[in-house]
GROMACS .gro file of C-alpha atoms in nm:
model
  225
    1MET     CA    1   0.167  -7.922  -1.842
    2SER     CA    2  -0.007  -7.582  -1.756
    3ARG     CA    3   0.194  -7.589  -1.424
    4ILE     CA    4   0.521  -7.652  -1.613
    5LEU     CA    5   0.458  -7.368  -1.864
    6LEU     CA    6   0.341  -7.132  -1.598
    7LYS     CA    7   0.641  -7.192  -1.369
    8ALA     CA    8   0.892  -7.176  -1.651
    9PHE     CA    9   0.764  -6.829  -1.768
   10LEU     CA   10   0.701  -6.675  -1.427
   11GLY     CA   11   1.008  -6.833  -1.284
   12LEU     CA   12   1.219  -6.654  -1.565
   13LEU     CA   13   1.043  -6.339  -1.527
   14MET     CA   14   1.077  -6.350  -1.142
   15ARG     CA   15   1.460  -6.427  -1.173
   16VAL     CA   16   1.509  -6.138  -1.427
   17LEU     CA   17   1.318  -5.863  -1.231
   18TYR     CA   18   1.368  -5.983  -0.863
   19ARG     CA   19   1.675  -6.192  -0.871
   20PRO     CA   20   1.561  -6.349  -0.546
   21LYS     CA   21   1.798  -6.503  -0.301
   22VAL     CA   22   1.704  -6.851  -0.191
   23GLU     CA   23   1.836  -7.021   0.117
   24GLY     CA   24   1.800  -7.354   0.286
   25THR     CA   25   1.620  -7.540   0.000
   26GLU     CA   26   1.828  -7.847   0.101
   27HIS     CA   27   1.596  -7.871   0.404
   28ILE     CA   28   1.288  -7.961   0.200
   29PRO     CA   29   1.268  -8.329   0.154
   30GLY     CA   30   1.284  -8.460  -0.194
   31SER     CA   31   0.995  -8.684  -0.161
   32GLY     CA   32   0.707  -8.763   0.090
   33PRO     CA   33   0.467  -8.540   0.280
   34VAL     CA   34   0.598  -8.193   0.408
   35ILE     CA   35   0.451  -7.885   0.538
   36LEU     CA   36   0.589  -7.555   0.453
   37ALA     CA   37   0.484  -7.297   0.714
   38GLY     CA   38   0.590  -6.932   0.706
   39SER     CA   39   0.499  -6.567   0.745
   40HIS     CA   40   0.246  -6.394   0.512
   41VAL     CA   41   0.260  -6.038   0.425
   42THR     CA   42   0.140  -6.001   0.071
   43PHE     CA   43  -0.120  -6.149  -0.180
   44VAL     CA   44   0.168  -6.290  -0.395
   45ASP     CA   45   0.347  -6.483  -0.128
   46SER     CA   46   0.226  -6.814  -0.255
   47LEU     CA   47   0.337  -6.751  -0.608
   48PHE     CA   48   0.689  -6.669  -0.513
   49LEU     CA   49   0.700  -6.973  -0.285
   50ALA     CA   50   0.586  -7.194  -0.553
   51LEU     CA   51   0.839  -7.062  -0.804
   52VAL     CA   52   1.157  -7.123  -0.572
   53VAL     CA   53   1.054  -7.469  -0.466
   54LYS     CA   54   1.141  -7.758  -0.704
   55ARG     CA   55   0.839  -7.969  -0.580
   56GLN     CA   56   0.493  -7.863  -0.654
   57VAL     CA   57   0.348  -7.666  -0.363
   58PHE     CA   58  -0.030  -7.692  -0.293
   59PHE     CA   59  -0.198  -7.423  -0.079
   60ILE     CA   60  -0.550  -7.327   0.003
   61GLY     CA   61  -0.723  -7.018  -0.150
   62LYS     CA   62  -1.048  -6.854  -0.151
   63ASP     CA   63  -1.289  -7.027  -0.408
   64GLU     CA   64  -1.379  -6.682  -0.555
   65TYR     CA   65  -1.055  -6.672  -0.723
   66VAL     CA   66  -1.169  -6.956  -0.951
   67THR     CA   67  -1.528  -6.879  -0.981
   68GLY     CA   68  -1.529  -6.574  -1.202
   69LYS     CA   69  -1.724  -6.526  -1.520
   70GLY     CA   70  -1.607  -6.448  -1.877
   71ILE     CA   71  -1.265  -6.468  -2.011
   72LYS     CA   72  -1.103  -6.295  -1.716
   73GLY     CA   73  -1.272  -6.529  -1.477
   74ARG     CA   74  -1.145  -6.839  -1.678
   75LEU     CA   75  -0.794  -6.693  -1.703
   76MET     CA   76  -0.787  -6.631  -1.325
   77ALA     CA   77  -0.919  -6.982  -1.257
   78TRP     CA   78  -0.643  -7.129  -1.474
   79PHE     CA   79  -0.371  -6.917  -1.322
   80PHE     CA   80  -0.434  -6.987  -0.964
   81ARG     CA   81  -0.517  -7.376  -1.015
   82SER     CA   82  -0.199  -7.404  -1.230
   83SER     CA   83  -0.008  -7.237  -0.956
   84GLY     CA   84  -0.113  -7.510  -0.707
   85MET     CA   85  -0.400  -7.348  -0.538
   86ILE     CA   86  -0.692  -7.551  -0.419
   87PRO     CA   87  -1.017  -7.356  -0.371
   88VAL     CA   88  -1.207  -7.380  -0.041
   89ASP     CA   89  -1.511  -7.183   0.075
   90ARG     CA   90  -1.335  -7.042   0.392
   91ASP     CA   91  -1.612  -6.799   0.475
   92GLY     CA   92  -1.862  -7.055   0.586
   93GLY     CA   93  -1.897  -7.195   0.935
   94ARG     CA   94  -1.706  -7.501   0.836
   95GLY     CA   95  -1.443  -7.321   0.633
   96GLY     CA   96  -1.161  -7.403   0.885
   97VAL     CA   97  -1.255  -7.776   0.877
   98ALA     CA   98  -1.257  -7.797   0.502
   99ALA     CA   99  -0.928  -7.634   0.473
  100LEU     CA  100  -0.779  -7.863   0.741
  101MET     CA  101  -0.919  -8.183   0.559
  102THR     CA  102  -0.790  -8.071   0.239
  103GLY     CA  103  -0.448  -8.007   0.377
  104ARG     CA  104  -0.462  -8.361   0.530
  105ARG     CA  105  -0.558  -8.506   0.202
  106ILE     CA  106  -0.274  -8.347   0.022
  107LEU     CA  107  -0.027  -8.466   0.276
  108ASP     CA  108  -0.163  -8.826   0.280
  109GLU     CA  109  -0.098  -8.824  -0.091
  110GLY     CA  110   0.278  -8.758  -0.007
  111LYS     CA  111   0.281  -8.393  -0.149
  112VAL     CA  112   0.378  -8.053  -0.029
  113PHE     CA  113   0.140  -7.833   0.147
  114GLY     CA  114   0.202  -7.463   0.200
  115ILE     CA  115   0.026  -7.282   0.498
  116TYR     CA  116   0.048  -6.952   0.668
  117PRO     CA  117  -0.017  -7.024   1.055
  118GLU     CA  118  -0.132  -6.649   1.107
  119GLY     CA  119  -0.445  -6.740   0.906
  120THR     CA  120  -0.443  -6.419   0.713
  121ARG     CA  121  -0.198  -6.161   0.582
  122SER     CA  122  -0.008  -5.951   0.845
  123PRO     CA  123  -0.180  -5.606   0.881
  124ASP     CA  124   0.163  -5.428   0.926
  125GLY     CA  125   0.446  -5.663   0.847
  126ARG     CA  126   0.498  -5.806   1.196
  127LEU     CA  127   0.441  -6.173   1.290
  128TYR     CA  128   0.139  -6.264   1.460
  129ARG     CA  129   0.016  -6.547   1.677
  130GLY     CA  130  -0.024  -6.869   1.490
  131ARG     CA  131  -0.341  -7.069   1.480
  132THR     CA  132  -0.331  -7.433   1.570
  133GLY     CA  133  -0.440  -7.588   1.238
  134ILE     CA  134  -0.070  -7.610   1.147
  135ALA     CA  135  -0.024  -7.831   1.464
  136ARG     CA  136  -0.327  -8.042   1.393
  137LEU     CA  137  -0.205  -8.113   1.052
  138ALA     CA  138   0.154  -8.199   1.150
  139LEU     CA  139   0.024  -8.433   1.441
  140MET     CA  140  -0.253  -8.619   1.229
  141THR     CA  141  -0.022  -8.677   0.940
  142GLY     CA  142   0.324  -8.718   1.090
  143ALA     CA  143   0.457  -8.463   0.817
  144PRO     CA  144   0.770  -8.263   0.902
  145VAL     CA  145   0.740  -7.902   0.926
  146VAL     CA  146   0.979  -7.688   0.737
  147PRO     CA  147   0.944  -7.324   0.842
  148PHE     CA  148   1.040  -7.048   0.603
  149ALA     CA  149   1.045  -6.673   0.568
  150MET     CA  150   0.992  -6.444   0.274
  151ILE     CA  151   1.205  -6.131   0.335
  152GLY     CA  152   1.138  -5.814   0.141
  153MET     CA  153   0.790  -5.883   0.021
  154ASP     CA  154   0.665  -5.579   0.208
  155LYS     CA  155   0.857  -5.377  -0.038
  156VAL     CA  156   0.749  -5.580  -0.329
  157GLN     CA  157   0.370  -5.520  -0.245
  158PRO     CA  158   0.337  -5.245   0.015
  159GLY     CA  159   0.018  -5.297   0.220
  160GLY     CA  160  -0.014  -5.659   0.100
  161LYS     CA  161  -0.187  -5.585  -0.211
  162GLY     CA  162  -0.202  -5.368  -0.514
  163MET     CA  163   0.074  -5.319  -0.773
  164LEU     CA  164   0.402  -5.496  -0.745
  165HIS     CA  165   0.729  -5.301  -0.699
  166LEU     CA  166   1.079  -5.408  -0.773
  167ALA     CA  167   1.268  -5.484  -0.444
  168PRO     CA  168   1.528  -5.747  -0.335
  169VAL     CA  169   1.368  -6.069  -0.210
  170THR     CA  170   1.511  -6.342   0.012
  171VAL     CA  171   1.321  -6.680   0.059
  172ARG     CA  172   1.473  -6.858   0.371
  173PHE     CA  173   1.401  -7.221   0.461
  174GLY     CA  174   1.483  -7.353   0.806
  175GLU     CA  175   1.553  -7.707   0.918
  176PRO     CA  176   1.265  -7.955   0.931
  177LEU     CA  177   1.077  -7.970   1.256
  178ASP     CA  178   0.982  -8.317   1.383
  179PHE     CA  179   0.677  -8.350   1.607
  180SER     CA  180   0.655  -8.730   1.615
  181ARG     CA  181   0.697  -8.711   1.994
  182TYR     CA  182   0.349  -8.587   2.019
  183GLU     CA  183   0.199  -8.881   1.804
  184GLY     CA  184  -0.180  -8.939   1.904
  185MET     CA  185  -0.212  -8.596   2.092
  186ASP     CA  186  -0.368  -8.390   1.824
  187ARG     CA  187  -0.671  -8.314   2.044
  188ASP     CA  188  -0.476  -8.184   2.335
  189ARG     CA  189  -0.494  -7.810   2.313
  190TYR     CA  190  -0.195  -7.747   2.523
  191ILE     CA  191   0.016  -7.956   2.279
  192LEU     CA  192  -0.136  -7.790   1.978
  193ARG     CA  193  -0.045  -7.455   2.129
  194ALA     CA  194   0.314  -7.557   2.210
  195VAL     CA  195   0.372  -7.704   1.871
  196THR     CA  196   0.237  -7.389   1.701
  197ASP     CA  197   0.440  -7.170   1.910
  198GLU     CA  198   0.754  -7.358   1.826
  199VAL     CA  199   0.684  -7.325   1.450
  200MET     CA  200   0.628  -6.951   1.498
  201SER     CA  201   0.946  -6.912   1.692
  202GLU     CA  202   1.144  -7.069   1.404
  203VAL     CA  203   0.964  -6.838   1.156
  204MET     CA  204   1.043  -6.538   1.367
  205SER     CA  205   1.413  -6.647   1.387
  206LEU     CA  206   1.429  -6.683   0.996
  207SER     CA  207   1.243  -6.361   0.919
  208GLY     CA  208   1.358  -6.120   1.192
  209GLN     CA  209   1.014  -5.994   1.236
  210GLU     CA  210   0.886  -5.844   1.542
  211TYR     CA  211   0.637  -6.093   1.696
  212VAL     CA  212   0.298  -5.993   1.847
  213ASP     CA  213   0.111  -6.238   2.068
  214VAL     CA  214  -0.230  -6.153   1.911
  215TYR     CA  215  -0.417  -6.307   1.621
  216ALA     CA  216  -0.374  -6.103   1.297
  217THR     CA  217  -0.748  -6.102   1.237
  218LYS     CA  218  -0.804  -5.914   1.577
  219ALA     CA  219  -0.524  -5.684   1.496
  220ARG     CA  220  -0.667  -5.619   1.158
  221ALA     CA  221  -1.024  -5.551   1.308
  222SER     CA  222  -0.882  -5.322   1.563
  223LYS     CA  223  -0.688  -5.133   1.308
  224ALA     CA  224  -1.015  -5.103   1.093
  225ALA     CA  225  -1.232  -4.969   1.386
   0.00000   0.00000   0.00000
């Protein structure tokens, strides 16, 4: 019920303020497991994604978003959980494994899992090299991958955080990618890289972003140095 109320209120607010243009939602299966994989530029990408997709979208978020104290902390926890976020401690040594297993559980339950293959927000709006977790999930579960791009979000939240600005937004979904030909090969690093690169290529085609063959975390660290 909280999800329905949140989506109804924020969906109306988003339509009034941003009037997003949504393309290709017919590519998202109406039932069964599906992975939505796309570009990541701002803190609110997941919120916009959840509001334009009819099915509930689950995604991974830092557990610190739901562990705050007091009224503010409880409100934040309610907000993020209602929007489909599943908290995971991603800072620990096993954070990546926990996120992967959580995604697998969601898909095994026949639900929709949203993921950003870059692993973190782009530091400059360009599209960076994808991490192979997306490939592992697709090959382990057999779920189709629907690539997507959120265009204009860099104008909505310049720098990826801070106050939101009014700007045109387009959410574009591509045709599902089927990787069943690689069934049972989820431990082959060359296959994992090939699958990941294919997904990123589709995201780049949808978004029109410049591609950088470097991990976003490395680029961010170099920029901060």
